[in-house]
mmCIF file of N, CA and C in Angstrom:
data_model
loop_
_atom_site.group_PDB
_atom_site.id
_atom_site.type_symbol
_atom_site.label_atom_id
_atom_site.label_comp_id
_atom_site.label_asym_id
_atom_site.label_seq_id
_atom_site.Cartn_x
_atom_site.Cartn_y
_atom_site.Cartn_z
ATOM 1 N N ILE A 1 1.118 -1.128 0.208
ATOM 2 C CA ILE A 1 0.157 -0.013 0.140
ATOM 3 C C ILE A 1 0.663 1.188 -0.129
ATOM 4 N N SER A 2 0.604 1.886 -1.064
ATOM 5 C CA SER A 2 1.582 3.211 -1.066
ATOM 6 C C SER A 2 1.404 4.607 -0.385
ATOM 7 N N CYS A 3 1.666 5.516 -0.598
ATOM 8 C CA CYS A 3 1.046 7.084 0.147
ATOM 9 C C CYS A 3 -0.107 7.571 -0.217
ATOM 10 N N ASN A 4 -0.528 7.879 0.609
ATOM 11 C CA ASN A 4 -1.870 8.831 0.230
ATOM 12 C C ASN A 4 -3.095 8.134 -0.011
ATOM 13 N N VAL A 5 -3.054 6.820 0.669
ATOM 14 C CA VAL A 5 -4.018 5.544 0.152
ATOM 15 C C VAL A 5 -5.185 6.103 1.204
ATOM 16 N N LYS A 6 -6.295 6.014 1.327
ATOM 17 C CA LYS A 6 -7.761 6.069 1.900
ATOM 18 C C LYS A 6 -8.235 5.040 1.879
ATOM 19 N N LEU A 7 -8.351 4.086 2.897
ATOM 20 C CA LEU A 7 -9.033 2.891 3.346
ATOM 21 C C LEU A 7 -10.576 3.152 4.222
ATOM 22 N N GLU A 8 -11.475 2.986 3.628
ATOM 23 C CA GLU A 8 -12.941 3.047 4.672
ATOM 24 C C GLU A 8 -12.720 1.678 5.460
ATOM 25 N N ASN A 9 -14.087 2.019 6.225
ATOM 26 C CA ASN A 9 -14.222 0.843 6.973
ATOM 27 C C ASN A 9 -14.542 -0.277 6.431
ATOM 28 N N GLY A 10 -13.951 -1.697 7.211
ATOM 29 C CA GLY A 10 -14.399 -2.726 6.515
ATOM 30 C C GLY A 10 -13.560 -3.514 5.056
ATOM 31 N N VAL A 11 -12.911 -2.336 4.683
ATOM 32 C CA VAL A 11 -12.009 -2.764 3.738
ATOM 33 C C VAL A 11 -11.165 -4.266 3.770
ATOM 34 N N TYR A 12 -11.136 -5.015 3.157
ATOM 35 C CA TYR A 12 -10.454 -6.066 2.996
ATOM 36 C C TYR A 12 -9.605 -6.050 1.957
ATOM 37 N N ILE A 13 -7.988 -6.685 2.403
ATOM 38 C CA ILE A 13 -7.068 -6.806 1.278
ATOM 39 C C ILE A 13 -6.092 -7.703 1.507
ATOM 40 N N GLN A 14 -6.300 -8.880 0.275
ATOM 41 C CA GLN A 14 -5.592 -9.831 0.478
ATOM 42 C C GLN A 14 -4.111 -9.665 -0.125
ATOM 43 N N PRO A 15 -3.546 -10.833 0.628
ATOM 44 C CA PRO A 15 -2.009 -10.608 0.157
ATOM 45 C C PRO A 15 -1.589 -10.728 -1.105
ATOM 46 N N CYS A 16 -0.587 -10.175 -1.407
ATOM 47 C CA CYS A 16 0.049 -10.028 -2.653
ATOM 48 C C CYS A 16 -0.582 -8.643 -3.443
ATOM 49 N N ALA A 17 -1.646 -8.309 -3.208
ATOM 50 C CA ALA A 17 -1.977 -7.066 -3.616
ATOM 51 C C ALA A 17 -1.498 -5.809 -3.619
ATOM 52 N N SER A 18 -1.201 -4.972 -4.427
ATOM 53 C CA SER A 18 -0.377 -3.828 -4.692
ATOM 54 C C SER A 18 -1.614 -2.593 -5.277
ATOM 55 N N ILE A 19 -1.625 -1.602 -4.301
ATOM 56 C CA ILE A 19 -2.402 -0.537 -4.520
ATOM 57 C C ILE A 19 -1.611 0.743 -4.361
ATOM 58 N N GLY A 20 -1.642 1.774 -5.298
ATOM 59 C CA GLY A 20 -0.999 2.780 -5.541
ATOM 60 C C GLY A 20 -1.307 3.807 -5.035
ATOM 61 N N HIS A 21 -0.556 4.875 -5.108
ATOM 62 C CA HIS A 21 -0.386 6.321 -4.410
ATOM 63 C C HIS A 21 -2.123 6.916 -4.494
ATOM 64 N N ASP A 22 -2.804 7.514 -3.914
ATOM 65 C CA ASP A 22 -3.540 8.278 -3.798
ATOM 66 C C ASP A 22 -4.764 7.857 -4.218
ATOM 67 N N CYS A 23 -4.815 6.173 -4.056
ATOM 68 C CA CYS A 23 -6.309 5.607 -4.011
ATOM 69 C C CYS A 23 -7.271 5.531 -3.328
ATOM 70 N N VAL A 24 -8.341 5.427 -3.199
ATOM 71 C CA VAL A 24 -9.824 5.790 -1.959
ATOM 72 C C VAL A 24 -10.365 4.252 -2.401
ATOM 73 N N ILE A 25 -10.200 3.552 -1.485
ATOM 74 C CA ILE A 25 -10.925 2.103 -1.722
ATOM 75 C C ILE A 25 -12.309 2.321 -0.469
ATOM 76 N N GLY A 26 -13.711 2.185 -1.058
ATOM 77 C CA GLY A 26 -14.630 2.351 -0.160
ATOM 78 C C GLY A 26 -14.937 1.299 0.602
ATOM 79 N N GLU A 27 -15.785 1.635 0.777
ATOM 80 C CA GLU A 27 -16.531 1.049 2.487
ATOM 81 C C GLU A 27 -16.880 -0.791 2.007
ATOM 82 N N GLY A 28 -16.192 -1.754 3.228
ATOM 83 C CA GLY A 28 -16.741 -3.269 2.457
ATOM 84 C C GLY A 28 -16.191 -3.671 1.170
ATOM 85 N N SER A 29 -15.311 -2.525 0.655
ATOM 86 C CA SER A 29 -14.886 -3.533 -0.778
ATOM 87 C C SER A 29 -13.676 -4.513 -0.259
ATOM 88 N N MET A 30 -13.239 -5.008 -1.461
ATOM 89 C CA MET A 30 -12.355 -6.457 -1.310
ATOM 90 C C MET A 30 -11.595 -6.248 -2.609
ATOM 91 N N ILE A 31 -10.194 -6.336 -2.252
ATOM 92 C CA ILE A 31 -9.536 -6.047 -3.133
ATOM 93 C C ILE A 31 -8.454 -7.674 -2.917
ATOM 94 N N SER A 32 -8.915 -8.524 -3.559
ATOM 95 C CA SER A 32 -8.561 -9.867 -4.081
ATOM 96 C C SER A 32 -6.901 -9.961 -4.043
ATOM 97 N N THR A 33 -6.118 -11.328 -4.216
ATOM 98 C CA THR A 33 -4.993 -11.327 -4.198
ATOM 99 C C THR A 33 -4.421 -11.153 -5.622
ATOM 100 N N GLY A 34 -3.184 -10.628 -5.832
ATOM 101 C CA GLY A 34 -2.543 -10.284 -6.604
ATOM 102 C C GLY A 34 -2.975 -9.303 -7.722
ATOM 103 N N CYS A 35 -4.104 -8.183 -7.093
ATOM 104 C CA CYS A 35 -4.677 -7.421 -7.868
ATOM 105 C C CYS A 35 -3.344 -6.275 -7.947
ATOM 106 N N VAL A 36 -3.429 -5.268 -8.715
ATOM 107 C CA VAL A 36 -2.700 -4.062 -8.821
ATOM 108 C C VAL A 36 -4.036 -2.612 -9.274
ATOM 109 N N LEU A 37 -3.567 -1.839 -8.448
ATOM 110 C CA LEU A 37 -4.535 -0.623 -8.669
ATOM 111 C C LEU A 37 -3.601 0.166 -8.449
ATOM 112 N N ALA A 38 -3.235 1.170 -9.798
ATOM 113 C CA ALA A 38 -2.361 2.157 -9.887
ATOM 114 C C ALA A 38 -2.561 3.117 -9.319
ATOM 115 N N GLY A 39 -1.523 4.354 -9.488
ATOM 116 C CA GLY A 39 -2.478 5.361 -8.600
ATOM 117 C C GLY A 39 -3.527 6.171 -8.835
ATOM 118 N N GLY A 40 -4.134 6.958 -7.960
ATOM 119 C CA GLY A 40 -5.343 7.723 -8.455
ATOM 120 C C GLY A 40 -6.860 7.075 -8.472
ATOM 121 N N VAL A 41 -6.647 5.957 -8.354
ATOM 122 C CA VAL A 41 -7.758 4.963 -8.697
ATOM 123 C C VAL A 41 -8.916 5.179 -7.096
ATOM 124 N N GLU A 42 -10.259 4.837 -7.831
ATOM 125 C CA GLU A 42 -10.992 5.170 -6.986
ATOM 126 C C GLU A 42 -12.001 3.879 -7.117
ATOM 127 N N VAL A 43 -11.954 3.099 -5.772
ATOM 128 C CA VAL A 43 -12.844 2.002 -5.602
ATOM 129 C C VAL A 43 -14.495 2.470 -4.998
ATOM 130 N N GLY A 44 -15.545 1.876 -5.406
ATOM 131 C CA GLY A 44 -16.760 2.464 -4.718
ATOM 132 C C GLY A 44 -17.124 1.182 -3.579
ATOM 133 N N ALA A 45 -18.048 1.830 -2.697
ATOM 134 C CA ALA A 45 -17.968 1.112 -1.524
ATOM 135 C C ALA A 45 -18.828 -0.340 -2.026
ATOM 136 N N TYR A 46 -18.574 -1.552 -1.273
ATOM 137 C CA TYR A 46 -18.997 -2.645 -1.289
ATOM 138 C C TYR A 46 -18.323 -3.634 -2.868
ATOM 139 N N ALA A 47 -17.289 -2.984 -3.450
ATOM 140 C CA ALA A 47 -16.916 -3.374 -4.648
ATOM 141 C C ALA A 47 -16.171 -4.559 -4.477
ATOM 142 N N TYR A 48 -15.861 -5.509 -5.278
ATOM 143 C CA TYR A 48 -15.192 -6.479 -5.253
ATOM 144 C C TYR A 48 -13.996 -6.560 -6.658
ATOM 145 N N ILE A 49 -13.221 -6.574 -6.659
ATOM 146 C CA ILE A 49 -12.082 -6.794 -7.957
ATOM 147 C C ILE A 49 -11.091 -8.277 -7.516
ATOM 148 N N GLY A 50 -11.792 -8.857 -8.547
ATOM 149 C CA GLY A 50 -11.103 -10.264 -8.407
ATOM 150 C C GLY A 50 -9.454 -10.454 -8.579
ATOM 151 N N MET A 51 -9.257 -11.623 -8.354
ATOM 152 C CA MET A 51 -7.805 -12.159 -8.411
ATOM 153 C C MET A 51 -6.985 -11.520 -9.457
ATOM 154 N N GLY A 52 -6.532 -11.257 -9.275
ATOM 155 C CA GLY A 52 -4.981 -10.589 -10.441
ATOM 156 C C GLY A 52 -5.917 -9.218 -11.292
ATOM 157 N N GLY A 53 -6.923 -8.827 -10.832
ATOM 158 C CA GLY A 53 -6.889 -7.434 -11.331
ATOM 159 C C GLY A 53 -6.330 -6.454 -11.697
ATOM 160 N N ILE A 54 -6.318 -5.956 -12.883
ATOM 161 C CA ILE A 54 -5.577 -4.544 -12.680
ATOM 162 C C ILE A 54 -6.276 -3.575 -13.056
ATOM 163 N N ILE A 55 -6.162 -2.463 -12.305
ATOM 164 C CA ILE A 55 -7.107 -1.277 -12.371
ATOM 165 C C ILE A 55 -5.558 -0.028 -13.021
ATOM 166 N N LYS A 56 -6.263 0.480 -14.253
ATOM 167 C CA LYS A 56 -5.190 1.808 -14.907
ATOM 168 C C LYS A 56 -5.673 2.786 -14.205
ATOM 169 N N GLU A 57 -4.528 3.794 -14.125
ATOM 170 C CA GLU A 57 -4.658 4.836 -12.733
ATOM 171 C C GLU A 57 -5.620 6.214 -13.506
ATOM 172 N N PHE A 58 -6.040 6.528 -12.254
ATOM 173 C CA PHE A 58 -7.202 7.375 -12.443
ATOM 174 C C PHE A 58 -8.711 7.043 -13.026
ATOM 175 N N VAL A 59 -8.740 5.544 -13.203
ATOM 176 C CA VAL A 59 -10.046 5.182 -13.475
ATOM 177 C C VAL A 59 -10.631 5.226 -11.822
ATOM 178 N N ASN A 60 -12.300 4.974 -11.921
ATOM 179 C CA ASN A 60 -13.176 4.583 -10.876
ATOM 180 C C ASN A 60 -14.059 3.313 -11.392
ATOM 181 N N VAL A 61 -14.079 2.604 -10.178
ATOM 182 C CA VAL A 61 -14.768 1.486 -10.274
ATOM 183 C C VAL A 61 -16.142 2.054 -8.738
ATOM 184 N N GLY A 62 -17.104 1.692 -9.837
ATOM 185 C CA GLY A 62 -18.517 1.920 -9.017
ATOM 186 C C GLY A 62 -18.959 1.053 -7.985
ATOM 187 N N LYS A 63 -19.878 1.425 -6.754
ATOM 188 C CA LYS A 63 -19.804 0.762 -5.523
ATOM 189 C C LYS A 63 -21.113 -0.521 -6.322
ATOM 190 N N TYR A 64 -21.021 -1.350 -5.153
ATOM 191 C CA TYR A 64 -21.474 -2.967 -5.676
ATOM 192 C C TYR A 64 -21.008 -3.160 -7.103
ATOM 193 N N THR A 65 -20.117 -2.832 -7.340
ATOM 194 C CA THR A 65 -19.510 -3.584 -8.784
ATOM 195 C C THR A 65 -18.359 -4.761 -8.256
ATOM 196 N N VAL A 66 -18.643 -5.459 -9.441
ATOM 197 C CA VAL A 66 -17.814 -6.674 -9.366
ATOM 198 C C VAL A 66 -16.611 -7.033 -10.938
ATOM 199 N N ILE A 67 -15.133 -6.889 -10.470
ATOM 200 C CA ILE A 67 -14.678 -6.842 -11.629
ATOM 201 C C ILE A 67 -13.760 -8.320 -11.697
ATOM 202 N N GLY A 68 -14.251 -9.060 -12.582
ATOM 203 C CA GLY A 68 -13.924 -10.581 -12.672
ATOM 204 C C GLY A 68 -12.400 -10.791 -12.701
ATOM 205 N N MET A 69 -12.046 -11.797 -12.332
ATOM 206 C CA MET A 69 -10.204 -12.157 -11.989
ATOM 207 C C MET A 69 -9.771 -12.137 -13.438
ATOM 208 N N ALA A 70 -8.519 -11.338 -13.409
ATOM 209 C CA ALA A 70 -7.441 -11.238 -14.173
ATOM 210 C C ALA A 70 -8.057 -10.435 -15.557
ATOM 211 N N SER A 71 -9.069 -9.630 -14.974
ATOM 212 C CA SER A 71 -9.373 -8.389 -15.892
ATOM 213 C C SER A 71 -8.811 -7.333 -16.012
ATOM 214 N N ALA A 72 -8.673 -6.890 -16.681
ATOM 215 C CA ALA A 72 -7.627 -5.235 -17.186
ATOM 216 C C ALA A 72 -8.675 -4.251 -17.266
ATOM 217 N N VAL A 73 -8.840 -3.300 -16.237
ATOM 218 C CA VAL A 73 -9.795 -1.856 -16.445
ATOM 219 C C VAL A 73 -9.316 -1.347 -16.664
ATOM 220 N N TYR A 74 -9.241 -0.242 -18.082
ATOM 221 C CA TYR A 74 -9.115 0.730 -18.852
ATOM 222 C C TYR A 74 -9.749 1.947 -18.512
ATOM 223 N N LYS A 75 -11.044 1.717 -18.437
ATOM 224 C CA LYS A 75 -12.191 3.196 -18.346
ATOM 225 C C LYS A 75 -12.929 2.560 -17.108
ATOM 226 N N ASP A 76 -13.610 3.923 -16.804
ATOM 227 C CA ASP A 76 -14.290 3.992 -15.733
ATOM 228 C C ASP A 76 -15.557 2.588 -15.747
ATOM 229 N N ILE A 77 -15.907 1.915 -14.886
ATOM 230 C CA ILE A 77 -16.954 1.233 -14.423
ATOM 231 C C ILE A 77 -17.982 1.709 -13.625
ATOM 232 N N GLY A 78 -19.145 1.501 -13.940
ATOM 233 C CA GLY A 78 -19.691 2.309 -12.978
ATOM 234 C C GLY A 78 -20.771 1.471 -12.266
ATOM 235 N N ASP A 79 -21.526 1.848 -11.429
ATOM 236 C CA ASP A 79 -22.289 1.470 -10.322
ATOM 237 C C ASP A 79 -23.151 -0.038 -10.605
ATOM 238 N N GLU A 80 -22.997 -0.749 -9.839
ATOM 239 C CA GLU A 80 -23.611 -2.006 -9.715
ATOM 240 C C GLU A 80 -23.468 -3.228 -11.182
ATOM 241 N N ILE A 81 -22.493 -3.006 -11.636
ATOM 242 C CA ILE A 81 -22.036 -3.430 -12.850
ATOM 243 C C ILE A 81 -21.004 -4.890 -12.525
ATOM 244 N N ILE A 82 -21.405 -6.064 -13.382
ATOM 245 C CA ILE A 82 -20.247 -6.885 -13.509
ATOM 246 C C ILE A 82 -19.683 -6.878 -14.398
ATOM 247 N N ALA A 83 -18.527 -6.527 -14.651
ATOM 248 C CA ALA A 83 -17.394 -6.369 -15.604
ATOM 249 C C ALA A 83 -16.256 -7.619 -15.843
ATOM 250 N N MET A 84 -16.016 -7.633 -16.862
ATOM 251 C CA MET A 84 -14.388 -8.876 -16.975
ATOM 252 C C MET A 84 -13.905 -8.694 -18.418
ATOM 253 N N GLY A 85 -13.296 -9.405 -18.509
ATOM 254 C CA GLY A 85 -11.991 -9.304 -19.840
ATOM 255 C C GLY A 85 -10.619 -8.428 -19.841
ATOM 256 N N SER A 86 -10.372 -8.226 -20.952
ATOM 257 C CA SER A 86 -9.105 -7.503 -21.040
ATOM 258 C C SER A 86 -9.269 -6.885 -22.389
ATOM 259 N N PRO A 87 -9.565 -5.477 -22.786
ATOM 260 C CA PRO A 87 -10.348 -4.735 -21.627
ATOM 261 C C PRO A 87 -11.565 -5.147 -20.973
ATOM 262 N N ALA A 88 -11.792 -4.744 -19.891
ATOM 263 C CA ALA A 88 -12.686 -5.197 -19.131
ATOM 264 C C ALA A 88 -13.893 -4.731 -19.389
ATOM 265 N N ARG A 89 -15.085 -5.024 -19.696
ATOM 266 C CA ARG A 89 -16.072 -4.290 -20.413
ATOM 267 C C ARG A 89 -17.611 -5.223 -19.496
ATOM 268 N N PRO A 90 -18.541 -4.625 -19.511
ATOM 269 C CA PRO A 90 -19.755 -4.561 -18.510
ATOM 270 C C PRO A 90 -20.245 -5.520 -19.397
ATOM 271 N N MET A 91 -20.865 -6.923 -18.803
ATOM 272 C CA MET A 91 -21.696 -8.030 -18.942
ATOM 273 C C MET A 91 -22.879 -7.898 -18.261
ATOM 274 N N LYS A 92 -23.214 -7.553 -17.106
ATOM 275 C CA LYS A 92 -24.661 -7.542 -16.977
ATOM 276 C C LYS A 92 -24.768 -6.514 -15.716
ATOM 277 N N ARG A 93 -25.724 -6.777 -15.169
ATOM 278 C CA ARG A 93 -26.119 -5.124 -13.897
ATOM 279 C C ARG A 93 -25.727 -6.527 -13.055
ATOM 280 N N ASN A 94 -25.388 -5.748 -11.675
ATOM 281 C CA ASN A 94 -25.468 -6.259 -10.256
ATOM 282 C C ASN A 94 -26.682 -6.342 -9.708
ATOM 283 N N GLU A 95 -27.795 -6.828 -10.312
ATOM 284 C CA GLU A 95 -29.119 -6.365 -9.351
ATOM 285 C C GLU A 95 -28.867 -7.023 -7.762
ATOM 286 N N SER A 96 -28.205 -7.896 -7.653
ATOM 287 C CA SER A 96 -28.494 -8.684 -6.367
ATOM 288 C C SER A 96 -27.655 -7.644 -5.109
ATOM 289 N N LYS A 97 -26.856 -6.647 -6.125
ATOM 290 C CA LYS A 97 -25.722 -6.129 -5.195
ATOM 291 C C LYS A 97 -25.221 -6.968 -4.218
ATOM 292 N N ARG A 98 -24.251 -8.296 -4.697
ATOM 293 C CA ARG A 98 -24.049 -9.863 -4.192
ATOM 294 C C ARG A 98 -22.852 -9.832 -5.131
ATOM 295 N N VAL A 99 -21.735 -10.191 -4.761
ATOM 296 C CA VAL A 99 -20.943 -10.977 -5.508
ATOM 297 C C VAL A 99 -20.771 -12.546 -5.728
ATOM 298 N N PHE A 100 -21.058 -13.331 -4.623
ATOM 299 C CA PHE A 100 -21.225 -14.696 -4.782
ATOM 300 C C PHE A 100 -23.138 -14.685 -4.093
ATOM 301 N N LYS A 101 -23.184 -15.996 -4.957
ATOM 302 C CA LYS A 101 -24.544 -16.263 -5.345
ATOM 303 C C LYS A 101 -24.758 -17.282 -3.831
ATOM 304 N N SER A 102 -26.090 -17.307 -2.936
ATOM 305 C CA SER A 102 -26.211 -18.135 -1.649
ATOM 306 C C SER A 102 -27.062 -18.883 -1.835
#
């Protein structure tokens, strides 16, 4: 975790994740193993960044958004979206506001 990073309440960062300078990670979000967030990234509340996800500098990931495993995010992804791929593309809305089915 680099300098000037803001972690809100309940953020979970798994091992081997890298968070660049001036990032803001919203409440209840999860940054999985092997993720790389470049500088100036903003992650909304309750977002989930899957293993090996890469977020380009100054990109925003919305609240309740899921970024799939090994996805590369080059552009902003809005609220309540499930996105994946390289480059990451919205696949559908996260209507349940959940990451995993139960």
